[in-house]
Coordinates of C-alpha atoms in Angstrom, one line a residue:
M1 CA 0.1 0.2 0.2
P2 CA 2.7 2.7 0.9
H3 CA 4.3 1.7 -2.6
S4 CA 1.1 2.5 -4.5
L5 CA 0.5 5.7 -2.3
L6 CA 3.7 6.9 -3.3
L7 CA 3.4 6.2 -7.2
Q8 CA 0.1 8.2 -6.6
Q9 CA 1.9 11.3 -5.6
L10 CA 4.9 10.6 -7.9
Q11 CA 1.9 11.0 -10.5
S12 CA 0.3 14.0 -8.8
I13 CA 3.4 16.5 -8.8
A14 CA 4.9 15.2 -12.3
G15 CA 2.2 14.3 -14.3
Q16 CA 1.1 10.6 -15.3
Q17 CA 3.0 10.4 -18.4
F18 CA 6.2 11.2 -17.1
V19 CA 5.8 8.5 -14.2
L20 CA 6.9 5.3 -15.8
S21 CA 5.8 1.9 -13.9
D22 CA 5.3 -0.3 -16.8
E23 CA 8.0 -2.6 -16.9
K24 CA 8.8 -1.8 -20.7
K25 CA 8.2 1.9 -20.7
S26 CA 10.6 1.9 -17.9
R27 CA 13.6 -0.2 -19.6
P28 CA 15.5 2.2 -21.0
Y29 CA 16.2 4.1 -17.7
R30 CA 16.6 0.7 -15.6
L31 CA 19.0 -1.0 -18.1
G32 CA 23.0 0.6 -18.6
W33 CA 24.0 1.5 -21.5
R34 CA 26.9 -1.1 -21.4
S35 CA 25.6 -3.1 -18.9
G36 CA 24.0 -3.3 -15.6
G37 CA 20.3 -3.1 -14.7
G38 CA 17.8 -3.8 -11.9
T39 CA 14.0 -3.0 -10.8
A40 CA 12.6 0.2 -10.2
L41 CA 8.9 1.3 -8.8
A42 CA 9.0 3.9 -11.0
V43 CA 11.2 6.0 -13.6
V44 CA 10.2 10.1 -13.0
L45 CA 11.0 12.8 -15.3
P46 CA 10.5 15.7 -13.7
Q47 CA 9.8 18.8 -16.7
D48 CA 11.0 21.4 -14.3
L49 CA 13.2 22.5 -11.2
L50 CA 9.9 22.7 -8.7
S51 CA 8.5 19.3 -9.6
Y52 CA 11.8 17.7 -9.6
Y53 CA 12.0 19.1 -5.9
R54 CA 8.8 18.3 -5.0
V55 CA 9.6 14.4 -6.5
L56 CA 12.3 14.4 -4.1
K57 CA 10.3 15.4 -1.2
A58 CA 7.9 12.4 -1.9
C59 CA 10.6 10.0 -2.0
V60 CA 12.1 11.1 1.3
E61 CA 8.8 10.9 2.5
Y62 CA 8.0 7.1 2.2
K63 CA 11.9 6.6 2.4
A64 CA 12.5 5.4 -0.6
I65 CA 15.8 4.7 -2.9
I66 CA 16.5 7.4 -5.3
I67 CA 18.7 6.7 -8.2
M68 CA 19.9 10.2 -10.0
Q69 CA 20.3 9.6 -14.1
A70 CA 20.9 12.1 -16.8
A71 CA 21.9 10.6 -20.1
N72 CA 22.6 7.0 -18.8
T73 CA 25.6 7.0 -20.8
G74 CA 28.2 5.7 -17.6
L75 CA 29.7 2.6 -18.4
T76 CA 30.4 1.5 -14.9
E77 CA 26.4 1.0 -14.1
G78 CA 26.4 4.0 -11.6
S79 CA 23.2 5.6 -12.8
T80 CA 20.7 2.9 -12.7
P81 CA 19.4 0.1 -10.3
S82 CA 21.8 -2.9 -9.8
G83 CA 19.6 -6.1 -9.3
D84 CA 16.7 -6.5 -7.3
D85 CA 17.7 -7.0 -4.0
Y86 CA 17.0 -3.5 -2.2
D87 CA 15.6 -3.3 0.9
R88 CA 13.1 -0.2 0.1
P89 CA 11.7 0.7 -3.2
V90 CA 13.5 2.4 -5.7
V91 CA 12.7 5.6 -7.8
V92 CA 15.0 7.0 -10.6
I93 CA 14.7 10.2 -11.3
N94 CA 15.9 11.4 -15.2
T95 CA 16.9 14.7 -15.2
L96 CA 17.4 15.3 -19.0
A97 CA 13.8 17.7 -19.5
M98 CA 15.7 20.4 -17.0
D99 CA 18.5 21.4 -19.5
Q100 CA 18.2 25.3 -19.6
I101 CA 21.9 27.1 -19.6
V102 CA 22.3 30.6 -18.6
L103 CA 25.6 32.5 -19.7
L104 CA 27.3 34.4 -17.1
E105 CA 29.9 37.9 -17.6
Q106 CA 29.5 37.1 -21.3
G107 CA 29.9 33.6 -21.5
Q108 CA 32.9 33.2 -19.1
Q109 CA 31.4 31.1 -17.0
V110 CA 27.6 29.2 -17.1
I111 CA 25.1 27.9 -15.1
S112 CA 24.2 24.4 -16.3
F113 CA 20.7 22.9 -15.2
P114 CA 21.0 18.8 -14.5
G115 CA 20.1 17.7 -18.1
T116 CA 22.3 20.0 -20.2
T117 CA 24.4 17.8 -22.4
L118 CA 27.7 18.6 -23.1
F119 CA 26.9 18.6 -26.9
S120 CA 24.6 21.5 -26.2
L121 CA 26.7 23.9 -23.9
E122 CA 29.5 23.1 -26.7
K123 CA 27.1 25.0 -29.0
K124 CA 25.8 27.2 -27.1
L125 CA 29.4 28.6 -26.4
K126 CA 30.7 28.2 -29.6
P127 CA 29.4 31.8 -31.5
L128 CA 31.3 33.1 -28.2
G129 CA 34.2 31.7 -28.9
R130 CA 34.5 29.9 -25.6
A131 CA 34.2 25.9 -24.6
P132 CA 33.3 24.0 -22.2
H133 CA 35.5 21.7 -19.9
S134 CA 35.0 18.5 -22.4
V135 CA 33.7 18.9 -26.0
I136 CA 32.3 15.8 -28.1
G137 CA 35.2 14.6 -29.5
S138 CA 36.6 13.7 -25.8
S139 CA 33.5 12.7 -24.2
C140 CA 30.4 10.3 -24.7
L141 CA 27.7 11.5 -27.2
G142 CA 24.8 13.1 -24.8
A143 CA 27.0 12.7 -21.8
S144 CA 25.4 15.9 -19.6
V145 CA 27.7 18.2 -18.1
V146 CA 26.3 17.7 -14.1
G147 CA 26.9 13.8 -14.9
G148 CA 30.7 14.6 -15.8
I149 CA 31.1 16.8 -12.2
A150 CA 29.0 13.9 -10.1
N151 CA 31.9 11.6 -11.5
N152 CA 35.1 13.9 -12.1
S153 CA 35.6 12.8 -15.4
G154 CA 38.0 13.4 -17.2
G155 CA 38.5 13.5 -21.0
A156 CA 41.0 14.4 -24.0
L157 CA 41.7 18.1 -23.1
I158 CA 44.9 18.0 -21.2
K159 CA 44.6 21.8 -20.3
R160 CA 41.3 21.6 -18.1
G161 CA 41.9 18.3 -16.2
P162 CA 39.0 16.4 -14.4
A163 CA 35.8 18.6 -14.3
Y164 CA 35.4 19.8 -11.3
T165 CA 33.5 22.8 -9.3
E166 CA 32.6 24.2 -5.9
L167 CA 29.7 25.8 -7.0
A168 CA 26.7 24.1 -7.3
L169 CA 22.7 24.1 -5.7
F170 CA 21.7 20.7 -4.8
A171 CA 19.6 18.7 -2.1
R172 CA 20.7 16.3 0.3
I173 CA 19.5 14.5 2.9
N174 CA 20.9 14.9 6.4
E175 CA 21.0 12.9 9.6
R176 CA 17.4 13.3 10.7
G177 CA 16.2 12.0 7.3
E178 CA 15.1 15.5 6.1
L179 CA 15.8 17.0 3.1
L180 CA 18.1 20.3 2.7
L181 CA 18.4 22.4 -0.3
V182 CA 21.7 23.8 -0.4
N183 CA 22.7 26.7 -2.6
H184 CA 26.3 27.1 -3.3
L185 CA 26.4 28.8 -6.6
G186 CA 27.4 32.3 -5.1
I187 CA 24.8 33.8 -6.8
E188 CA 21.9 34.8 -4.4
L189 CA 18.3 33.4 -5.3
G190 CA 16.4 33.7 -1.4
N191 CA 15.8 31.6 1.2
E192 CA 13.1 29.3 0.9
P193 CA 13.5 26.0 -1.2
E194 CA 10.8 26.9 -3.7
E195 CA 11.3 30.6 -4.0
I196 CA 15.0 29.5 -4.7
L197 CA 14.0 27.2 -7.3
Q198 CA 11.7 29.6 -8.8
N199 CA 14.0 32.3 -9.1
L200 CA 16.6 30.2 -10.8
M201 CA 13.9 28.8 -13.5
A202 CA 12.7 32.6 -13.9
G203 CA 16.4 34.1 -14.4
K204 CA 15.7 36.7 -11.8
F205 CA 19.3 37.3 -10.6
A206 CA 22.5 39.2 -11.7
T207 CA 24.1 37.4 -14.5
T208 CA 27.3 40.3 -15.0
N209 CA 29.2 41.7 -12.1
L210 CA 29.2 39.2 -10.0
K211 CA 30.9 38.9 -6.0
K212 CA 34.3 36.7 -7.0
G213 CA 35.0 34.3 -4.2
V214 CA 37.4 31.8 -3.5
A215 CA 35.4 29.0 -4.5
L216 CA 36.7 27.0 -8.2
A217 CA 34.1 26.9 -10.9
S218 CA 37.5 24.5 -12.8
D219 CA 40.6 22.6 -11.6
Q220 CA 42.8 25.8 -12.2
E221 CA 46.0 24.0 -10.6
Y222 CA 45.5 20.8 -13.2
Q223 CA 48.2 22.7 -15.8
E224 CA 50.7 22.8 -13.1
R225 CA 49.9 19.0 -11.7
V226 CA 49.9 17.4 -15.4
R227 CA 53.5 19.2 -15.6
G228 CA 54.6 17.3 -12.5
V229 CA 56.4 14.1 -14.3
N230 CA 58.7 13.4 -11.4
E231 CA 55.6 13.1 -8.9
N232 CA 55.2 10.0 -7.5
S233 CA 51.2 10.1 -8.0
P234 CA 48.9 10.1 -10.7
S235 CA 47.8 13.2 -12.1
R236 CA 44.1 13.0 -12.1
F237 CA 41.7 9.7 -10.6
N238 CA 38.1 10.0 -10.2
A239 CA 38.4 9.1 -5.7
D240 CA 41.6 11.7 -5.7
P241 CA 40.4 13.6 -2.4
R242 CA 41.7 16.8 -3.7
R243 CA 38.7 17.5 -6.2
L244 CA 36.1 15.7 -4.4
F245 CA 33.6 18.8 -2.9
E246 CA 30.4 18.4 -2.7
A247 CA 28.7 18.1 -6.3
S248 CA 32.5 17.1 -7.5
G249 CA 32.5 13.6 -7.5
C250 CA 29.4 13.0 -5.5
A251 CA 27.9 10.1 -7.7
G252 CA 24.6 10.5 -7.2
K253 CA 25.0 10.9 -3.4
L254 CA 22.9 14.2 -3.8
A255 CA 20.8 15.7 -6.3
V256 CA 21.7 18.2 -8.0
F257 CA 19.9 21.0 -9.6
A258 CA 22.5 23.3 -11.0
V259 CA 26.2 23.6 -11.2
R260 CA 28.1 27.2 -12.2
L261 CA 31.4 26.5 -14.6
D262 CA 34.2 28.3 -16.2
T263 CA 34.5 28.0 -19.9
F264 CA 37.5 28.7 -21.6
A265 CA 38.6 30.4 -24.4
M266 CA 38.8 28.6 -27.9
A267 CA 42.3 28.5 -30.0
K268 CA 42.6 30.9 -32.9
Q269 CA 45.0 28.2 -34.4
E270 CA 45.2 24.5 -34.4
R271 CA 47.8 21.7 -35.7
V272 CA 48.2 18.4 -35.4
F273 CA 51.2 16.5 -35.8
Y274 CA 50.9 12.2 -36.3
I275 CA 54.1 10.6 -34.3
G276 CA 55.1 7.2 -34.9
S277 CA 57.3 4.7 -32.9
N278 CA 58.2 1.0 -32.2
D279 CA 59.7 2.4 -28.3
P280 CA 57.2 2.7 -25.8
L281 CA 60.4 4.5 -24.0
V282 CA 60.7 7.1 -26.9
L283 CA 56.9 8.3 -26.5
G284 CA 57.3 8.4 -22.8
Q285 CA 60.5 10.5 -23.0
L286 CA 58.6 13.0 -25.8
R287 CA 56.3 13.5 -23.2
R288 CA 58.2 14.1 -20.1
D289 CA 59.9 16.6 -22.4
I290 CA 56.9 18.1 -23.8
L291 CA 55.3 18.6 -20.0
Q292 CA 58.6 19.9 -18.5
H293 CA 59.9 22.2 -21.2
Y294 CA 57.1 23.5 -23.6
R295 CA 55.7 27.2 -22.4
H296 CA 52.2 26.0 -24.3
L297 CA 51.4 22.6 -23.3
P298 CA 49.4 20.7 -25.9
E299 CA 45.8 20.7 -26.5
V300 CA 45.4 17.0 -27.1
G301 CA 47.8 14.2 -27.2
E302 CA 45.6 10.5 -27.6
Y303 CA 48.0 7.5 -27.7
L304 CA 47.1 4.5 -29.6
H305 CA 48.5 1.1 -30.0
R306 CA 48.9 -0.7 -33.6
D307 CA 46.3 -3.3 -32.5
I308 CA 42.8 -0.6 -31.4
F309 CA 44.2 1.3 -34.8
D310 CA 43.0 -1.5 -36.5
I311 CA 40.1 -2.3 -34.9
S312 CA 39.0 0.9 -35.2
A313 CA 39.6 1.3 -38.5
K314 CA 37.3 -1.9 -39.0
Y315 CA 34.8 -1.8 -36.2
G316 CA 34.9 2.1 -35.7
K317 CA 34.2 3.0 -39.3
D318 CA 30.6 3.7 -39.3
T319 CA 31.0 6.0 -36.4
F320 CA 34.2 7.9 -37.8
L321 CA 31.8 8.3 -41.3
S322 CA 28.8 9.6 -39.1
V323 CA 30.5 11.7 -37.6
K324 CA 31.7 13.4 -40.9
H325 CA 29.5 12.9 -42.9
L326 CA 26.3 13.9 -40.8
G327 CA 28.3 16.1 -38.6
T328 CA 27.8 16.3 -35.0
D329 CA 24.3 18.1 -34.6
R330 CA 22.1 15.2 -35.6
L331 CA 24.8 12.5 -33.4
P332 CA 22.9 12.5 -30.2
A333 CA 19.6 11.9 -31.7
M334 CA 20.8 9.1 -33.9
F335 CA 22.4 7.5 -31.1
T336 CA 19.2 7.9 -28.8
L337 CA 17.2 6.3 -31.6
K338 CA 19.2 3.5 -31.7
A339 CA 19.1 3.1 -28.1
R340 CA 15.4 2.8 -28.8
I341 CA 15.4 0.7 -31.1
D342 CA 17.5 -2.1 -29.4
G343 CA 15.0 -1.8 -26.4
W344 CA 12.2 -2.9 -29.3
L345 CA 14.0 -5.4 -30.5
K346 CA 14.8 -7.1 -27.4
D347 CA 11.2 -8.4 -27.4
L348 CA 11.4 -9.8 -30.5
P349 CA 13.5 -13.2 -29.6
W350 CA 13.4 -14.3 -33.5
L351 CA 15.3 -11.8 -34.3
P352 CA 19.3 -11.7 -34.4
G353 CA 21.3 -10.3 -31.2
H354 CA 22.4 -6.5 -31.6
L355 CA 21.0 -6.1 -34.7
T356 CA 21.6 -2.6 -35.5
D357 CA 25.3 -2.8 -34.7
K358 CA 25.7 -5.6 -37.5
V359 CA 23.5 -3.4 -39.7
M360 CA 25.5 -0.1 -38.8
Q361 CA 28.6 -2.5 -39.2
L362 CA 27.7 -3.7 -42.8
I363 CA 27.3 -0.4 -44.1
G364 CA 30.4 0.7 -43.0
R365 CA 31.7 -1.6 -45.4
A366 CA 30.4 -0.1 -48.2
F367 CA 32.4 2.9 -48.2
P368 CA 35.8 3.2 -49.6
Q369 CA 38.6 3.4 -47.0
H370 CA 37.9 6.3 -45.0
L371 CA 41.8 6.9 -43.3
P372 CA 44.5 9.0 -45.2
K373 CA 47.5 7.5 -46.2
R374 CA 50.2 8.8 -44.5
M375 CA 48.0 7.5 -41.4
L376 CA 48.2 4.0 -43.0
Q377 CA 51.6 3.8 -43.6
F378 CA 52.7 5.0 -39.9
R379 CA 50.2 1.8 -39.1
D380 CA 52.3 -0.4 -41.0
K381 CA 55.5 1.2 -39.6
Y382 CA 55.4 1.9 -36.3
E383 CA 53.4 0.2 -33.7
H384 CA 52.8 3.2 -31.0
H385 CA 50.9 6.1 -32.6
L386 CA 50.5 9.4 -30.9
I387 CA 48.1 12.4 -32.0
L388 CA 49.3 15.8 -30.6
K389 CA 47.1 18.9 -31.5
M390 CA 48.9 22.2 -30.4
S391 CA 47.4 25.5 -30.8
D392 CA 48.7 29.0 -31.5
L393 CA 52.1 29.7 -30.3
G394 CA 52.3 25.8 -29.1
I395 CA 52.6 25.2 -32.7
A396 CA 56.0 26.7 -33.6
E397 CA 57.1 25.0 -30.3
A398 CA 56.4 21.7 -31.8
Q399 CA 57.6 22.4 -35.0
A400 CA 61.1 22.9 -34.0
H401 CA 61.4 20.5 -31.0
L402 CA 59.6 17.6 -32.9
A403 CA 62.4 18.1 -36.1
R404 CA 65.3 18.0 -33.3
F405 CA 63.8 15.1 -31.1
F406 CA 63.5 12.6 -33.8
Q407 CA 67.0 13.1 -35.2
Q408 CA 68.1 11.6 -31.9
H409 CA 65.6 9.4 -31.4
Q410 CA 63.5 6.7 -33.0
G411 CA 60.6 7.2 -34.8
D412 CA 59.2 9.5 -37.0
Y413 CA 56.0 12.3 -37.2
F414 CA 54.3 14.5 -39.9
E415 CA 52.7 17.6 -39.8
C416 CA 48.7 17.0 -40.8
D417 CA 46.9 18.8 -42.9
A418 CA 43.1 20.1 -42.3
T419 CA 41.9 16.3 -43.3
E420 CA 44.4 14.3 -41.9
G421 CA 44.2 16.4 -38.7
A422 CA 40.3 15.5 -38.4
S423 CA 41.1 12.0 -39.5
A424 CA 43.5 11.3 -36.9
L425 CA 41.2 12.9 -34.3
L426 CA 37.8 11.0 -35.6
H427 CA 39.3 7.7 -35.7
R428 CA 40.8 7.9 -31.9
F429 CA 37.2 8.8 -30.9
A430 CA 35.8 5.8 -33.1
A431 CA 38.2 3.8 -31.3
A432 CA 36.2 4.0 -28.0
G433 CA 33.5 2.0 -29.3
A434 CA 35.1 -0.2 -31.5
A435 CA 36.2 -3.0 -29.2
M436 CA 32.3 -3.3 -28.3
R437 CA 31.4 -3.6 -31.7
Y438 CA 34.3 -6.2 -32.0
Q439 CA 33.4 -8.2 -29.6
V440 CA 29.6 -8.3 -30.8
M441 CA 30.6 -8.8 -34.2
H442 CA 32.5 -12.2 -33.4
Q443 CA 30.1 -13.2 -29.5
D444 CA 30.1 -16.7 -31.3
S445 CA 34.0 -17.3 -31.2
V446 CA 35.3 -14.7 -28.4
G447 CA 34.5 -14.4 -25.0
E448 CA 33.8 -11.1 -22.8
L449 CA 35.2 -7.7 -23.0
L450 CA 36.5 -6.3 -20.2
S451 CA 37.4 -2.7 -20.0
L452 CA 39.4 -0.5 -17.4
D453 CA 40.7 2.8 -17.1
I454 CA 43.7 3.1 -15.1
A455 CA 45.3 6.0 -13.8
L456 CA 49.7 5.6 -14.1
R457 CA 51.9 7.9 -11.7
R458 CA 52.9 11.1 -13.4
N459 CA 56.9 9.3 -13.1
D460 CA 55.8 6.0 -14.9
I461 CA 58.8 5.7 -17.0
D462 CA 58.0 1.9 -17.7
W463 CA 54.4 3.0 -19.1
L464 CA 53.3 0.2 -21.3
E465 CA 52.4 -2.9 -19.3
T466 CA 53.5 -6.6 -19.8
L467 CA 50.7 -9.1 -19.2
P468 CA 52.1 -12.4 -17.3
P469 CA 51.8 -15.5 -19.8
D470 CA 49.1 -17.2 -18.3
L471 CA 46.9 -13.8 -18.7
N472 CA 48.5 -13.4 -22.0
Q473 CA 47.2 -17.3 -23.1
I474 CA 43.4 -16.5 -22.2
I475 CA 43.1 -12.9 -24.2
D476 CA 42.3 -12.9 -27.5
K477 CA 42.9 -8.8 -27.9
K478 CA 44.4 -6.7 -25.9
L479 CA 43.7 -3.0 -26.8
Y480 CA 45.2 0.1 -25.5
Y481 CA 44.5 3.7 -25.6
G482 CA 44.0 6.2 -24.1
H483 CA 45.0 10.2 -22.7
F484 CA 48.5 9.8 -23.1
F485 CA 50.0 13.1 -21.1
C486 CA 48.0 12.5 -18.1
H487 CA 48.8 9.2 -18.1
V488 CA 45.1 7.9 -17.9
F489 CA 45.1 4.6 -20.1
H490 CA 41.8 2.5 -21.7
Q491 CA 42.5 -0.8 -21.9
D492 CA 40.1 -3.1 -23.2
Y493 CA 40.5 -6.9 -23.0
I494 CA 38.9 -9.0 -25.3
L495 CA 38.7 -12.6 -23.8
K496 CA 38.9 -15.9 -25.1
K497 CA 35.6 -18.1 -25.2
G498 CA 34.4 -20.0 -21.9
V499 CA 37.1 -17.5 -19.5
E500 CA 35.5 -15.8 -16.8
A501 CA 35.8 -12.2 -17.0
K502 CA 35.1 -11.5 -12.9
K503 CA 38.6 -13.8 -12.3
V504 CA 40.5 -12.3 -14.9
K505 CA 39.1 -8.4 -13.5
Q506 CA 40.7 -9.6 -9.9
Y507 CA 44.0 -10.5 -11.2
M508 CA 44.3 -7.3 -13.6
L509 CA 43.3 -5.5 -10.7
K510 CA 46.0 -7.4 -8.6
L511 CA 48.6 -5.8 -10.9
L512 CA 47.4 -2.6 -11.0
N513 CA 47.8 -2.4 -7.4
E514 CA 51.1 -3.8 -7.7
R515 CA 52.3 -0.8 -10.1
A516 CA 50.6 1.6 -7.6
A517 CA 48.5 2.6 -10.5
K518 CA 44.8 4.2 -9.9
Y519 CA 41.4 3.2 -10.8
P520 CA 39.2 3.7 -12.2
A521 CA 40.7 7.1 -13.6
E522 CA 37.3 8.6 -15.1
H523 CA 34.8 6.2 -15.5
N524 CA 34.0 6.1 -11.7
V525 CA 33.6 3.3 -9.4
G526 CA 29.9 2.8 -10.2
H527 CA 28.6 -1.1 -9.3
L528 CA 31.5 -2.5 -10.8
Y529 CA 34.5 -1.1 -8.2
E530 CA 35.2 -1.2 -4.6
A531 CA 35.3 2.2 -3.7
E532 CA 39.0 3.2 -1.6
Q533 CA 38.1 4.0 2.3
S534 CA 38.4 8.1 1.6
L535 CA 35.6 7.8 -1.1
R536 CA 33.2 5.9 1.0
E537 CA 33.6 8.3 3.6
F538 CA 32.8 11.1 1.2
Y539 CA 29.6 9.2 0.3
H540 CA 28.9 8.7 3.8
Q541 CA 29.1 12.5 4.4
L542 CA 27.1 13.3 1.6
D543 CA 23.9 10.6 2.5
P544 CA 24.3 9.7 5.8
T545 CA 21.5 7.8 5.5
N546 CA 22.3 5.6 2.4
S547 CA 18.8 7.0 0.5
F548 CA 21.1 8.2 -3.0
N549 CA 21.9 5.4 -5.4
P550 CA 22.8 2.7 -2.2
G551 CA 25.7 -0.2 -2.8
I552 CA 27.5 2.4 -4.9
G553 CA 31.5 1.5 -5.1
K554 CA 30.3 -2.0 -3.3
T555 CA 29.2 -0.1 -0.1
D556 CA 26.1 -1.7 1.2
R557 CA 22.5 -0.8 0.4
Q558 CA 21.1 -0.9 3.8
Q559 CA 19.0 2.2 5.1
R560 CA 21.1 3.7 8.1
N561 CA 20.8 6.7 10.6
C562 CA 24.2 8.8 11.5
S563 CA 25.3 6.1 14.0
C564 CA 26.3 3.6 11.8
Q565 CA 29.9 3.4 10.4
V566 CA 31.2 3.4 6.5

């Protein structure tokens, strides 16, 4: 009976059409993008901040579990229910409808509502010559701004570090089980919760000549940090205590209504250099030289091993062509449609699995070779590839240094024309989904896909992984790529048929612990990784009653009060 009363109240607040209790209708919100999922009493899609707050109040009144969700593009199952063994009813609140963007100080900062996507923010800022923390091509299509903040996401842009702010408007549940709205945006909006939200929605506040405080709206220390190549710690990783603050890193342990963020001036000129070598230590030395001696840091420095180059060329081809020919404007809608079609097809067991992926793969094969000739020549000649994008005064620095460097070290480089530069970066972007596509296309002959994202120490010289023979024997493909200058790597392993991924993962994590690596580096713990003690304590501080996203980081799922221990 309490469950039905809660459902009725949610429908009364949000509108019946925006409360999904039917299992088929709610399934896209209850299942993870790559894996995971569970049951829920309802999925609620509030259309404005006020109904969002009132939905939260109803959930707190009925002591329901609250799982916050935006684009649901996460890779570690952190934005959906996980299984069916919760001790209270579960309500998923999807925030995508609340996607307003407010420009502050002529676009030098923004206020982002909870459903705003990185794509829409990038589009809003472009006419002003500004850019957000992450841009399309260094993030998932459709990923939300607040989702990036909540997970301390990284990305490919070297100068900007992890997504971070100390300026946010959020709701939390205190030790007494009370819902509190906290305004730390640094902007006066009133005193009472509903007054604050109404003023924010209506834009009743100053957007220029704002009082400057000490709170950060981005990680302004990161450029200095990433240059510290002799330091015995990673440059960034999700659980780094220095970047856990309220909404930043909260992983759904708060209900975030808005965040205030810095934006960044776009470069006037950019140039891409394509670098190859057969010696990983050469690329390691190049990284150290650039970070220590260049006055102007690169914009991007992306690593690809030859194996992921090949997988991306074949199994990421349709993604590459879609971005190149359709443009980024249409892609979020296209991928949303694909997800919906995949959901419908699951109800038709007579159809082959992953039908849309197989159709897209077939379409991609029909097109001619899409990669430039010089990239393919470097693929044949070199095992290790580095895509280096420089801007403005940094271009001349790289031109002079690379010419000297490769007179003394094994390897070579070429300066890309516009087509080659765009192709190199698109090829790297397509790599992120290519391993999944390979596994789908060969699922009859290969086993599971195991994906890890790791942060090496800044002073790690021998950065390329060497696996013991017993592990090599049970792996079909090892695929290495990542954000080279930050020393953050994505490592995808496609296992041989019959190999149990969970056991392999534990072995892998043991090896990473021996290397003093940190994981996950930028996809957060979700339900796939165990949270470190400092991260558990942070979650407990934010959510003492364990009402938001319980079980995250393999913590307990039970309701608790403030006397409970972490």
